[in-house]
PDB file of C-alpha atoms in Angstrom:
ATOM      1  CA  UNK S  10      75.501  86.604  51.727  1.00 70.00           C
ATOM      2  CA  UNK S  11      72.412  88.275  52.749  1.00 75.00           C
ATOM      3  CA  UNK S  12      68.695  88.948  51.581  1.00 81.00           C
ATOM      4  CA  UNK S  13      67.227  91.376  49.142  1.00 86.00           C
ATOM      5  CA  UNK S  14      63.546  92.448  49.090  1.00 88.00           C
ATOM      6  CA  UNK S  15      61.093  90.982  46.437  1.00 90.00           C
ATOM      7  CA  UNK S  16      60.236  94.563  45.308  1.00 89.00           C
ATOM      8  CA  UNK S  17      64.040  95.585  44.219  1.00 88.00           C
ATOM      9  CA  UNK S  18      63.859  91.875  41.172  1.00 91.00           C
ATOM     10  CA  UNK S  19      60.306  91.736  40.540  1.00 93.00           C
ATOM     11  CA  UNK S  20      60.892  93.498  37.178  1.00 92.00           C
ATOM     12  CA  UNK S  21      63.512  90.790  36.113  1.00 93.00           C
ATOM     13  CA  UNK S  22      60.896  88.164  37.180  1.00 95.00           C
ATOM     14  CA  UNK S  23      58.222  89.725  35.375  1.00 95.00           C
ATOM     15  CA  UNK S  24      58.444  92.654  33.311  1.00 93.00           C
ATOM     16  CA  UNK S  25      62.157  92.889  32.008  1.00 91.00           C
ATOM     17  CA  UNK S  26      63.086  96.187  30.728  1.00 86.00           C
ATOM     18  CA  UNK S  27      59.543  97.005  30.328  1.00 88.00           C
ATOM     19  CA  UNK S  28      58.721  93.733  28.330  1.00 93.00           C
ATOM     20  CA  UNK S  29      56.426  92.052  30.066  1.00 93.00           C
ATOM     21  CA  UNK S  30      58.605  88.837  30.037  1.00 94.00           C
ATOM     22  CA  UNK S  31      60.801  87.571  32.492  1.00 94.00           C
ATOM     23  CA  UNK S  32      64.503  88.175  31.985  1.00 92.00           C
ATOM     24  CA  UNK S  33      65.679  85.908  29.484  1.00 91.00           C
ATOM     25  CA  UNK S  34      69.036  84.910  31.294  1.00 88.00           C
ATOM     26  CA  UNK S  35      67.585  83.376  33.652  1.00 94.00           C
ATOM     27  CA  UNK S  36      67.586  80.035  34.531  1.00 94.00           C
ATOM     28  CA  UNK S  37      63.788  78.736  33.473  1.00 95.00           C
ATOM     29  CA  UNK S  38      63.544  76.619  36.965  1.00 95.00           C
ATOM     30  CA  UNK S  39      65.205  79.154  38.881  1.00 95.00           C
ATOM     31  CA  UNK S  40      62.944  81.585  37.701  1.00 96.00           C
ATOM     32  CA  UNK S  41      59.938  79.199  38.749  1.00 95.00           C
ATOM     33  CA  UNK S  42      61.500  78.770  41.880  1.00 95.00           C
ATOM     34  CA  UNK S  43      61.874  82.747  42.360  1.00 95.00           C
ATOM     35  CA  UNK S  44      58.458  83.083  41.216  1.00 95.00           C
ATOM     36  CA  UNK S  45      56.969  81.201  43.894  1.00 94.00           C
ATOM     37  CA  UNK S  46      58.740  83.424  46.703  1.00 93.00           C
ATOM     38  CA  UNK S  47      58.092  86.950  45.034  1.00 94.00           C
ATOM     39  CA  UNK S  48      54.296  87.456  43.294  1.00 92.00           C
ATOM     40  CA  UNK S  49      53.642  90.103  40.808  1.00 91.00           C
ATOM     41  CA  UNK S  50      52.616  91.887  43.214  1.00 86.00           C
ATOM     42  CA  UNK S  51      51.839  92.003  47.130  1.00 81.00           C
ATOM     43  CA  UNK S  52      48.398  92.168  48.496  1.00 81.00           C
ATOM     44  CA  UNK S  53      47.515  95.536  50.402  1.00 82.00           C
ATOM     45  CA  UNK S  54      49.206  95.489  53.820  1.00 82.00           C
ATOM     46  CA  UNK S  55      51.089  92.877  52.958  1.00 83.00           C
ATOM     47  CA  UNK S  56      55.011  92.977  53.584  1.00 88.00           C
ATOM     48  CA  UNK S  57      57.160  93.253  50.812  1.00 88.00           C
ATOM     49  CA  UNK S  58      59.031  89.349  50.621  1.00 90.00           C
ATOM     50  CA  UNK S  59      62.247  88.925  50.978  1.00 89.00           C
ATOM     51  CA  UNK S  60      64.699  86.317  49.753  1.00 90.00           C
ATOM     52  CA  UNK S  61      68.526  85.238  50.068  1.00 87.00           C
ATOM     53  CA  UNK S  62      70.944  86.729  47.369  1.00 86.00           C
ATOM     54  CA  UNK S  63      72.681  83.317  47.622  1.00 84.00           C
ATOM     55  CA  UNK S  64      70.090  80.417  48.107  1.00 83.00           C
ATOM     56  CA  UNK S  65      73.048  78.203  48.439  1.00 78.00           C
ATOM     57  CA  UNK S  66      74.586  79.432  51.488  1.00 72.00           C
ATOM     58  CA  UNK S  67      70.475  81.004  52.814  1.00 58.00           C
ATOM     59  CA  UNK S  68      70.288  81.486  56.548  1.00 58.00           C
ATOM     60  CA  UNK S  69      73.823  79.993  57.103  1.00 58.00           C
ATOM     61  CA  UNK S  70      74.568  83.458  56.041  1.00 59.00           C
ATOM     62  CA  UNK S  71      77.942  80.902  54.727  1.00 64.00           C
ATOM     63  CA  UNK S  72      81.091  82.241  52.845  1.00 64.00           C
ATOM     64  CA  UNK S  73      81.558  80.446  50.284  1.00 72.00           C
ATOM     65  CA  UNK S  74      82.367  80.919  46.287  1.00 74.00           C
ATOM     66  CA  UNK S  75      78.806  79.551  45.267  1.00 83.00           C
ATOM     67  CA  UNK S  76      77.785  83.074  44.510  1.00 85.00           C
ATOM     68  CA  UNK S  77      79.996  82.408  41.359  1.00 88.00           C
ATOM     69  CA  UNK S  78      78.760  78.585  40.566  1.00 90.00           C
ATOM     70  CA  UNK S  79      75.298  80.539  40.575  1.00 90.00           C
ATOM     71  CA  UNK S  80      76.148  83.367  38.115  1.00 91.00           C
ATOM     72  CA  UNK S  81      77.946  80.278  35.730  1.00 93.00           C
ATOM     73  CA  UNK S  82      74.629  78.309  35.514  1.00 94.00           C
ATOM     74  CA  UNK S  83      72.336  81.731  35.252  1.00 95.00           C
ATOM     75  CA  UNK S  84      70.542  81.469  38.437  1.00 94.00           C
ATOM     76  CA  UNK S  85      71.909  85.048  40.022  1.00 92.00           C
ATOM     77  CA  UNK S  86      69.322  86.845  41.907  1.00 91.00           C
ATOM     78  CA  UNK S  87      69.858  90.046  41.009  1.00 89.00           C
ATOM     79  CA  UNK S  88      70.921  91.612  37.302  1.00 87.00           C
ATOM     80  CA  UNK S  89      73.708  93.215  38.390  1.00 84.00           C
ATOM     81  CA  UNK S  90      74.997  90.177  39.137  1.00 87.00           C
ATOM     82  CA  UNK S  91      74.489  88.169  36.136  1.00 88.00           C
ATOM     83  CA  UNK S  92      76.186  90.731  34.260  1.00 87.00           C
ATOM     84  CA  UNK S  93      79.451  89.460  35.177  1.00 87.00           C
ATOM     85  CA  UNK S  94      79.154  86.744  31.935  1.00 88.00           C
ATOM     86  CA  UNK S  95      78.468  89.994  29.577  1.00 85.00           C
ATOM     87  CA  UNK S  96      82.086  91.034  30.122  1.00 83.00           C
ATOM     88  CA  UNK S  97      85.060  88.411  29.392  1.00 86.00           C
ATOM     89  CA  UNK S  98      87.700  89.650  32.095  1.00 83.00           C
ATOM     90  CA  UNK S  99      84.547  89.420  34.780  1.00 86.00           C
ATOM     91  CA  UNK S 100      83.203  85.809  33.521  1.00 89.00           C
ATOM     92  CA  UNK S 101      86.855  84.108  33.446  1.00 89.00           C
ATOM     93  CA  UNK S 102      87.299  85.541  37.246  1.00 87.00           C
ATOM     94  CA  UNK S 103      83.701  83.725  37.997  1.00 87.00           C
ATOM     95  CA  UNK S 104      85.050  80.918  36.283  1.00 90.00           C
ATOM     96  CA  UNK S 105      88.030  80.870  38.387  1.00 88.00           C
ATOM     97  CA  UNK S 106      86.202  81.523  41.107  1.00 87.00           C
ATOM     98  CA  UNK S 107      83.771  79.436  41.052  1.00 87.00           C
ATOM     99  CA  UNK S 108      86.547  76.526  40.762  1.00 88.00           C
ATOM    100  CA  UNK S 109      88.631  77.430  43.679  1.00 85.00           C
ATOM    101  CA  UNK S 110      87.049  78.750  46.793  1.00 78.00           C
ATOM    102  CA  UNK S 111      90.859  79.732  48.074  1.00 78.00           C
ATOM    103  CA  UNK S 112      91.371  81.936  45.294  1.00 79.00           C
ATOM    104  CA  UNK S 113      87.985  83.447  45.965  1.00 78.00           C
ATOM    105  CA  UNK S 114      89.087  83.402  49.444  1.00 72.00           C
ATOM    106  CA  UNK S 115      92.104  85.338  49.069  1.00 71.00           C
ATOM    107  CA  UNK S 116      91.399  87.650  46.485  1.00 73.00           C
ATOM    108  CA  UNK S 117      88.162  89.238  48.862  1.00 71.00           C
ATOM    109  CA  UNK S 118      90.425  89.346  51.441  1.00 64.00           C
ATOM    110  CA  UNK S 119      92.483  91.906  49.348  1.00 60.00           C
ATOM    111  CA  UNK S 120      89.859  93.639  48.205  1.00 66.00           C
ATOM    112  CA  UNK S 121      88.811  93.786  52.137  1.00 60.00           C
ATOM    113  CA  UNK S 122      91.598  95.083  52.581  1.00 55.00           C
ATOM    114  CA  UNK S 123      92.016  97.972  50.151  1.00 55.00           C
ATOM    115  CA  UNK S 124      88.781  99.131  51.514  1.00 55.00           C
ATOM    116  CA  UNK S 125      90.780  99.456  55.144  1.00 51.00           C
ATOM    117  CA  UNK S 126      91.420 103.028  53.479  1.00 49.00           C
ATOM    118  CA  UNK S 127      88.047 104.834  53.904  1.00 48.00           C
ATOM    119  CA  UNK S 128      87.968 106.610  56.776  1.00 47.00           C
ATOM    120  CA  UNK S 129      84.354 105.428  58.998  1.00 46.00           C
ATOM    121  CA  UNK S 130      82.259 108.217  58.922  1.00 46.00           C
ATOM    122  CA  UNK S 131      79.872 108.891  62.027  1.00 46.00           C
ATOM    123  CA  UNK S 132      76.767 110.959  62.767  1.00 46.00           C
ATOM    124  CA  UNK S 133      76.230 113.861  60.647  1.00 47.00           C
ATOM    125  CA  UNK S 134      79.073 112.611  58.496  1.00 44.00           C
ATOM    126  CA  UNK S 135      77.949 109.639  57.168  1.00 42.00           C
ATOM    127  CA  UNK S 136      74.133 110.709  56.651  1.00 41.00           C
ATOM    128  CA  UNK S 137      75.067 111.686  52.555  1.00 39.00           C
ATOM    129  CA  UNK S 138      75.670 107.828  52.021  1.00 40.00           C
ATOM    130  CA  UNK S 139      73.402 107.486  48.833  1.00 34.00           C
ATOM    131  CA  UNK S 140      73.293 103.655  49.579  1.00 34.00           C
ATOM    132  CA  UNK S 141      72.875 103.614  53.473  1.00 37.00           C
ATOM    133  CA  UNK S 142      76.480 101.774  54.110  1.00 37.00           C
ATOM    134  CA  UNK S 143      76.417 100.874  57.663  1.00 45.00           C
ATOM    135  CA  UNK S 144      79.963 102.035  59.612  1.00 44.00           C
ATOM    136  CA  UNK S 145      79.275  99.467  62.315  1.00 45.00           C
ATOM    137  CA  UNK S 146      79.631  96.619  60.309  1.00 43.00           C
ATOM    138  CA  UNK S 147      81.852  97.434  57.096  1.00 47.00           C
ATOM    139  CA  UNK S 148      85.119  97.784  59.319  1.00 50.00           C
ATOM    140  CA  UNK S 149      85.179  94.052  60.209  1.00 49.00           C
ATOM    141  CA  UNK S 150      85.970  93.865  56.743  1.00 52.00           C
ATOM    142  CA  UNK S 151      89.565  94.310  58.081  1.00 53.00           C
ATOM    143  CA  UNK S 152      88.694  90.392  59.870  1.00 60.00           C
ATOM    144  CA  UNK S 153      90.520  89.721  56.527  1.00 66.00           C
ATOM    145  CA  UNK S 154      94.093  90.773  53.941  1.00 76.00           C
ATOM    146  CA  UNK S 155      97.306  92.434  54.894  1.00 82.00           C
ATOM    147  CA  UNK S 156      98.730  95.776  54.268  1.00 87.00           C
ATOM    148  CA  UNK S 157     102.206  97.022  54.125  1.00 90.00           C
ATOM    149  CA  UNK S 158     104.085  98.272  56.934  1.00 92.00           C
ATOM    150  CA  UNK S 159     104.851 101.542  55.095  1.00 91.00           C
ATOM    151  CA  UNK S 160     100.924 102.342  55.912  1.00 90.00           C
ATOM    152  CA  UNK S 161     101.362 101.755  59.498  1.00 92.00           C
ATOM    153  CA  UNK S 162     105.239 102.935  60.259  1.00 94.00           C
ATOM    154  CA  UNK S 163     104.339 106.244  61.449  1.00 93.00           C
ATOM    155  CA  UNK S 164     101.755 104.815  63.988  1.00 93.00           C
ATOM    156  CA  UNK S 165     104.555 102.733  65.631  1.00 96.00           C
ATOM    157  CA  UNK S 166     107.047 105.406  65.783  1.00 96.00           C
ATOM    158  CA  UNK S 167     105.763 108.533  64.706  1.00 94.00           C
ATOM    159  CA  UNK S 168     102.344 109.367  65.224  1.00 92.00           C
ATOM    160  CA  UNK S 169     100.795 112.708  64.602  1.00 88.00           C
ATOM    161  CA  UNK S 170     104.337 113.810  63.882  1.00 89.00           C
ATOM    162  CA  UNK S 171     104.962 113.194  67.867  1.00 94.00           C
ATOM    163  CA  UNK S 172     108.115 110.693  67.225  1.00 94.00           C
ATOM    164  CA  UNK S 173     106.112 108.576  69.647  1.00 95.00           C
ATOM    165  CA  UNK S 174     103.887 105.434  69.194  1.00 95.00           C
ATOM    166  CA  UNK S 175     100.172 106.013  68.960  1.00 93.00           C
ATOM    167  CA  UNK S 176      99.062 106.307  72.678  1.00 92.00           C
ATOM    168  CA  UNK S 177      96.420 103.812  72.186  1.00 89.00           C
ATOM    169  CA  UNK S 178      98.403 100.706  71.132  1.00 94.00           C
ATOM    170  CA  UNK S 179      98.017  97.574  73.314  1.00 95.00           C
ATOM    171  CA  UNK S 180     102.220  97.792  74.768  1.00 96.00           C
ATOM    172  CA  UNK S 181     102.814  94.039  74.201  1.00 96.00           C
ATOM    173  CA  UNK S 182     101.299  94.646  70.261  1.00 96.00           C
ATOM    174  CA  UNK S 183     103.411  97.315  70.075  1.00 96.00           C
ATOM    175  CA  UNK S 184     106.015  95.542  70.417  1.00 96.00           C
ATOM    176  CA  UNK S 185     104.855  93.070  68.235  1.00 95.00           C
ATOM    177  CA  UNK S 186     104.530  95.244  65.455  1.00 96.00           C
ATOM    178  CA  UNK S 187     107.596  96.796  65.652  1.00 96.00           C
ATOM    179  CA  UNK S 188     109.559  93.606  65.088  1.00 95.00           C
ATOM    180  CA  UNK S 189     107.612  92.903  61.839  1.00 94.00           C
ATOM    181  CA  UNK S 190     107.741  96.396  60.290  1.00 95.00           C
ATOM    182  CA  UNK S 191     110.920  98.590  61.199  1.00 94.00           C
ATOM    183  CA  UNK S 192     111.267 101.813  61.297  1.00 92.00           C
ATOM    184  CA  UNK S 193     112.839 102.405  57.667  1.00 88.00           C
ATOM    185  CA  UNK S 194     113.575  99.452  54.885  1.00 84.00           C
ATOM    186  CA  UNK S 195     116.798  99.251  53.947  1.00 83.00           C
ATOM    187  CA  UNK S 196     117.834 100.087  50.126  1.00 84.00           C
ATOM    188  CA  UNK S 197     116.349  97.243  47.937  1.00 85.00           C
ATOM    189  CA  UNK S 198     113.961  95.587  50.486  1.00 86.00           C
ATOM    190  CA  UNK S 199     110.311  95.288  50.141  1.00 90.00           C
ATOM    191  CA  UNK S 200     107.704  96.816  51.927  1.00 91.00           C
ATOM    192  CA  UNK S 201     106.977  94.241  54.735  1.00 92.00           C
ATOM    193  CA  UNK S 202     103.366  92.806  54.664  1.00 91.00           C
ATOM    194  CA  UNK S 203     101.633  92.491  58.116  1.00 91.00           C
ATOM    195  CA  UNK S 204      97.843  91.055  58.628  1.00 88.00           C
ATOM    196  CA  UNK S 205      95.073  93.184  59.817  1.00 86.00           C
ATOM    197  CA  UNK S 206      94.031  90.768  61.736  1.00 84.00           C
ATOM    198  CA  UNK S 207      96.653  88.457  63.086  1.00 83.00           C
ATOM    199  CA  UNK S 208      94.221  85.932  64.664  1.00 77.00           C
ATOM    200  CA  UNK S 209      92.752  84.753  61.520  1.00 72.00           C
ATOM    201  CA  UNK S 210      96.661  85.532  59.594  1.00 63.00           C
ATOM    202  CA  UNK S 211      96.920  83.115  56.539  1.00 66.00           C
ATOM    203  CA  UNK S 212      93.964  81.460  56.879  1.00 63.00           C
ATOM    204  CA  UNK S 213      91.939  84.345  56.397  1.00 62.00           C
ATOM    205  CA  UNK S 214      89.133  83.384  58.565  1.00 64.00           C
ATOM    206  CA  UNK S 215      86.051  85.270  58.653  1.00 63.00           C
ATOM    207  CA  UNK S 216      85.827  85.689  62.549  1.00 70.00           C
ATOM    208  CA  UNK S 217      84.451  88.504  65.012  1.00 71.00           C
ATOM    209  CA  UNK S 218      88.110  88.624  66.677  1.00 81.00           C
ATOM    210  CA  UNK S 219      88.360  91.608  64.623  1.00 83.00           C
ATOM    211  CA  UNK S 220      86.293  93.759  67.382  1.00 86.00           C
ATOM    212  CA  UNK S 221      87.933  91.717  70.220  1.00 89.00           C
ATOM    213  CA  UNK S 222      90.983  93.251  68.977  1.00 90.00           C
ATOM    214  CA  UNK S 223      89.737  96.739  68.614  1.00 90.00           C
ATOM    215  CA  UNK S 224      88.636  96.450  72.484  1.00 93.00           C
ATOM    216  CA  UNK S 225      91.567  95.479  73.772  1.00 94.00           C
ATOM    217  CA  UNK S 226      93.445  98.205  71.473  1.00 95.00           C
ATOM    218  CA  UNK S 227      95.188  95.976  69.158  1.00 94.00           C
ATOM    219  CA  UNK S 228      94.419  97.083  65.856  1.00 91.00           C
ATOM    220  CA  UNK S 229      96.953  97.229  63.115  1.00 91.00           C
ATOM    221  CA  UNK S 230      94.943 100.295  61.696  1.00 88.00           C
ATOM    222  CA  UNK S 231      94.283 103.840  63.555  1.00 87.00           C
ATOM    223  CA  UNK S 232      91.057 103.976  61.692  1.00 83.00           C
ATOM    224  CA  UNK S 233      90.083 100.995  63.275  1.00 85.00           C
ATOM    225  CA  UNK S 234      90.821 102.017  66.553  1.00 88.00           C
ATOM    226  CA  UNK S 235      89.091 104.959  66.112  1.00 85.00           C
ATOM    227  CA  UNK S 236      85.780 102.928  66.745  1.00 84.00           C
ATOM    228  CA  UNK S 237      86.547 103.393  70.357  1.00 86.00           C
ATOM    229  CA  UNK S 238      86.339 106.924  70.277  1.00 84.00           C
ATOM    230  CA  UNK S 239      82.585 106.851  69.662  1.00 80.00           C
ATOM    231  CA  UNK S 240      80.044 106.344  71.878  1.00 82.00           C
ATOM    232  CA  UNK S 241      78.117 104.712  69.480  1.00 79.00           C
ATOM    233  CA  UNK S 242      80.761 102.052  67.527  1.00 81.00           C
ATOM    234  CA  UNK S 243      82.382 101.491  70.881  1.00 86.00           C
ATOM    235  CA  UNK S 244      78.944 100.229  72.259  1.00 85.00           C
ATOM    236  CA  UNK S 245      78.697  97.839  68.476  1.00 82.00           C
ATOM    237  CA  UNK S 246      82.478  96.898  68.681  1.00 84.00           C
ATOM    238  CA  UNK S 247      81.248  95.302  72.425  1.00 88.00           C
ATOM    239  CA  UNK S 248      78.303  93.714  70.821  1.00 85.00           C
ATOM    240  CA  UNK S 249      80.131  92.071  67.674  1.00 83.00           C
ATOM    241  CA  UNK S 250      82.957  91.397  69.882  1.00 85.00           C
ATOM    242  CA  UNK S 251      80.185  88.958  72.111  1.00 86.00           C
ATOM    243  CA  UNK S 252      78.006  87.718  68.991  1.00 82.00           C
ATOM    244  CA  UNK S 253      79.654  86.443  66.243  1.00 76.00           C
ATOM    245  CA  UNK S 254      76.235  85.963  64.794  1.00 77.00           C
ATOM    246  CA  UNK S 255      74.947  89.346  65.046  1.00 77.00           C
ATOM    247  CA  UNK S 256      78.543  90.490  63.066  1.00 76.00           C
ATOM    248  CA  UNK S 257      77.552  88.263  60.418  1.00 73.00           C
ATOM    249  CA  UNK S 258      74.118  88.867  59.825  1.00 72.00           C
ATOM    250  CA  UNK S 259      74.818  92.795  59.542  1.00 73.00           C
ATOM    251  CA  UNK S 260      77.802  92.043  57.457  1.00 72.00           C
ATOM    252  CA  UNK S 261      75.933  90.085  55.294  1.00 69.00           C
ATOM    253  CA  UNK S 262      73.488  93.249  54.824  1.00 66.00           C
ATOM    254  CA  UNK S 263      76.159  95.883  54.464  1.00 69.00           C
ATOM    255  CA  UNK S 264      77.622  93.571  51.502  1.00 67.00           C
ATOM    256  CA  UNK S 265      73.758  93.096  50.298  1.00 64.00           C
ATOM    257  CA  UNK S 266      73.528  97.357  50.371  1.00 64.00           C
ATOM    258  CA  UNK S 267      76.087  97.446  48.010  1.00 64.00           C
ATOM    259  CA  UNK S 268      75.215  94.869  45.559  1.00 61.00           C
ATOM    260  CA  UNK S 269      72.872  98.159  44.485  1.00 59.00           C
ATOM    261  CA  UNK S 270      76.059  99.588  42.789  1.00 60.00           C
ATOM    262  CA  UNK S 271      75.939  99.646  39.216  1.00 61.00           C
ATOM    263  CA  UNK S 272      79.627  98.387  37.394  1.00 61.00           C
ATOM    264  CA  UNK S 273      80.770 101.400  35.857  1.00 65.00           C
ATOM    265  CA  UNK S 274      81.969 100.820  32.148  1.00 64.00           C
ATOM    266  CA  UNK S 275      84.521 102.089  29.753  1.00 66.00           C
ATOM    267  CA  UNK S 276      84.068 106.302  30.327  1.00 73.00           C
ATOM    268  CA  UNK S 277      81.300 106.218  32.671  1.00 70.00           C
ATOM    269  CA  UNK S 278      84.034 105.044  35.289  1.00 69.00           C
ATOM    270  CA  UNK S 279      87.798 105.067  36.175  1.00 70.00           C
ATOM    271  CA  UNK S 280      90.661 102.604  37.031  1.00 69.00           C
ATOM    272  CA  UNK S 281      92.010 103.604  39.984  1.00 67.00           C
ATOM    273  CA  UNK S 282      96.331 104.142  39.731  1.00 68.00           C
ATOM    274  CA  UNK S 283      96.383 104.297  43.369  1.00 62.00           C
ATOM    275  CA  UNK S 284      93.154 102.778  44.863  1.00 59.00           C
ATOM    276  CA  UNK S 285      93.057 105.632  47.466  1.00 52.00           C
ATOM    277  CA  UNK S 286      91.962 108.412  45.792  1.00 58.00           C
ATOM    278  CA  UNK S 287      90.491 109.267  42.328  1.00 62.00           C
ATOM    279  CA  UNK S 288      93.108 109.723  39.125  1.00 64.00           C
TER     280      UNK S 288
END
């Protein structure tokens, strides 16, 4: 989803790695077709163009696995991601991908998930963001996945060391909760799995419910309920919460902002033993 500006691909259109050629990946009628939308160059006061990252899905701002039936056939808008065919674990997941939109599905709702750990940042604290990652949107990630119980436990019965609930939880949730995730597991049973947002559940539905939740303070995650305690994501979390459309749209450009991030490769980057925190 989302829309990128002319000026960030004209160099792959036109001038690849200082070539003068267009990049030779591409797709020879896509490349027409991009060609058409982005000039060489824009005319003086002329705004820079901009154009879908996904053609396919375009205003619908749509979720769908096409992103990956794009990259397969070489028609990617941006490098970064038609690099996923120069590796062989990344093009097999595009291929798998890009023939079943429920794995796709389910997999980003993990990875939605995982990112449920980073804390939002707000004011000052967020202004070092080298890629300008919006807080207002990114937590509706959590419309998606599941996490275990064991990350929520002391919430339900012990927060801040109080051996009380959080004083924030929605009663009736509460109580909801605490059926699915007990205080302790007994020896030899798995951490119980809950959804972060049990009105989309299984079918992992990309919905604005998410913030209806938060206002009504019946989030499965403190750091989601947390967006109540500012001014600022308390006023967005009302706004989301009555436009489903204007969720979407900035969702779409949080998850365009970070398209900008380079794959790190063999030593440049890590693999994460606990996705939480660095090895």
């Amino acid at each position: 989803m989302g829309r990128t500006h002319c000026s960030h691909i004209v160099d792959r259109l036109y001038n690849y790695n200082k070539t003068g050629k267009p990049s030779p990946t591409m797709n020879k009628s896509f490349l027409s077709e991009m060609a058409e939308k982005c000039p060489p160059r824009t005319k003086k006061g002329q705004t820079d163009p901009l154009v879908y990252l996904n053609p396919d899905s375009g205003s619908n701002h749509s979720f769908t696995s096409s992103f990956y039936s794009r990259v397969l056939s070489n028609k990617s808008v941006l490098e970064v991601d038609q690099q996923l065919l120069y590796n062989e674990d990344t093009k097999q997941i595009s291929e798998e991908f890009s023939a079943s939109f429920e794995d796709f599905r389910k997999s980003f709702a993990l990875s939605m998930s995982k990112m449920g750990s980073i804390n939002v940042l707000t004011k000052n604290e967020a202004s070092g963001s080298p890629y300008g990652f919006d807080a207002r949107s990114e937590p509706g990630s959590h419309s998606m996945g599941r996490t275990h119980c064991s990350h929520i436990v002391d919430r339900l019965y012990n927060f801040n060391k109080t051996g009380k609930p959080s004083p924030t939880m929605n009663k009736s949730f509460l109580s909801e909760m605490a059926e699915n995730c007990p205080p302790r597991t007994k020896k030899g049973q798995t951490d119980p799995l809950v959804y972060l947002n049990p009105d989309s559940g299984s079918n992992h539905s990309f919905t604005s419910s998410f913030y209806s939740r938060v206002l009504s303070n019946k989030s499965v995650l403190e750091v989601d309920q947390q967006l109540l305690y500012n001014d600022d994501t308390k006023q967005i979390s009302e706004e989301f919460s009555a436009s489903f459309e204007d969720f979407r749209k900035l969702f779409a450009l949080s998850m365009s902002k970070m398209g900008s991030i380079n794959v790190l490769t063999k030593n440049e980057g890590e693999i994460r033993r606990y996705c939480r925190r660095r090895n």
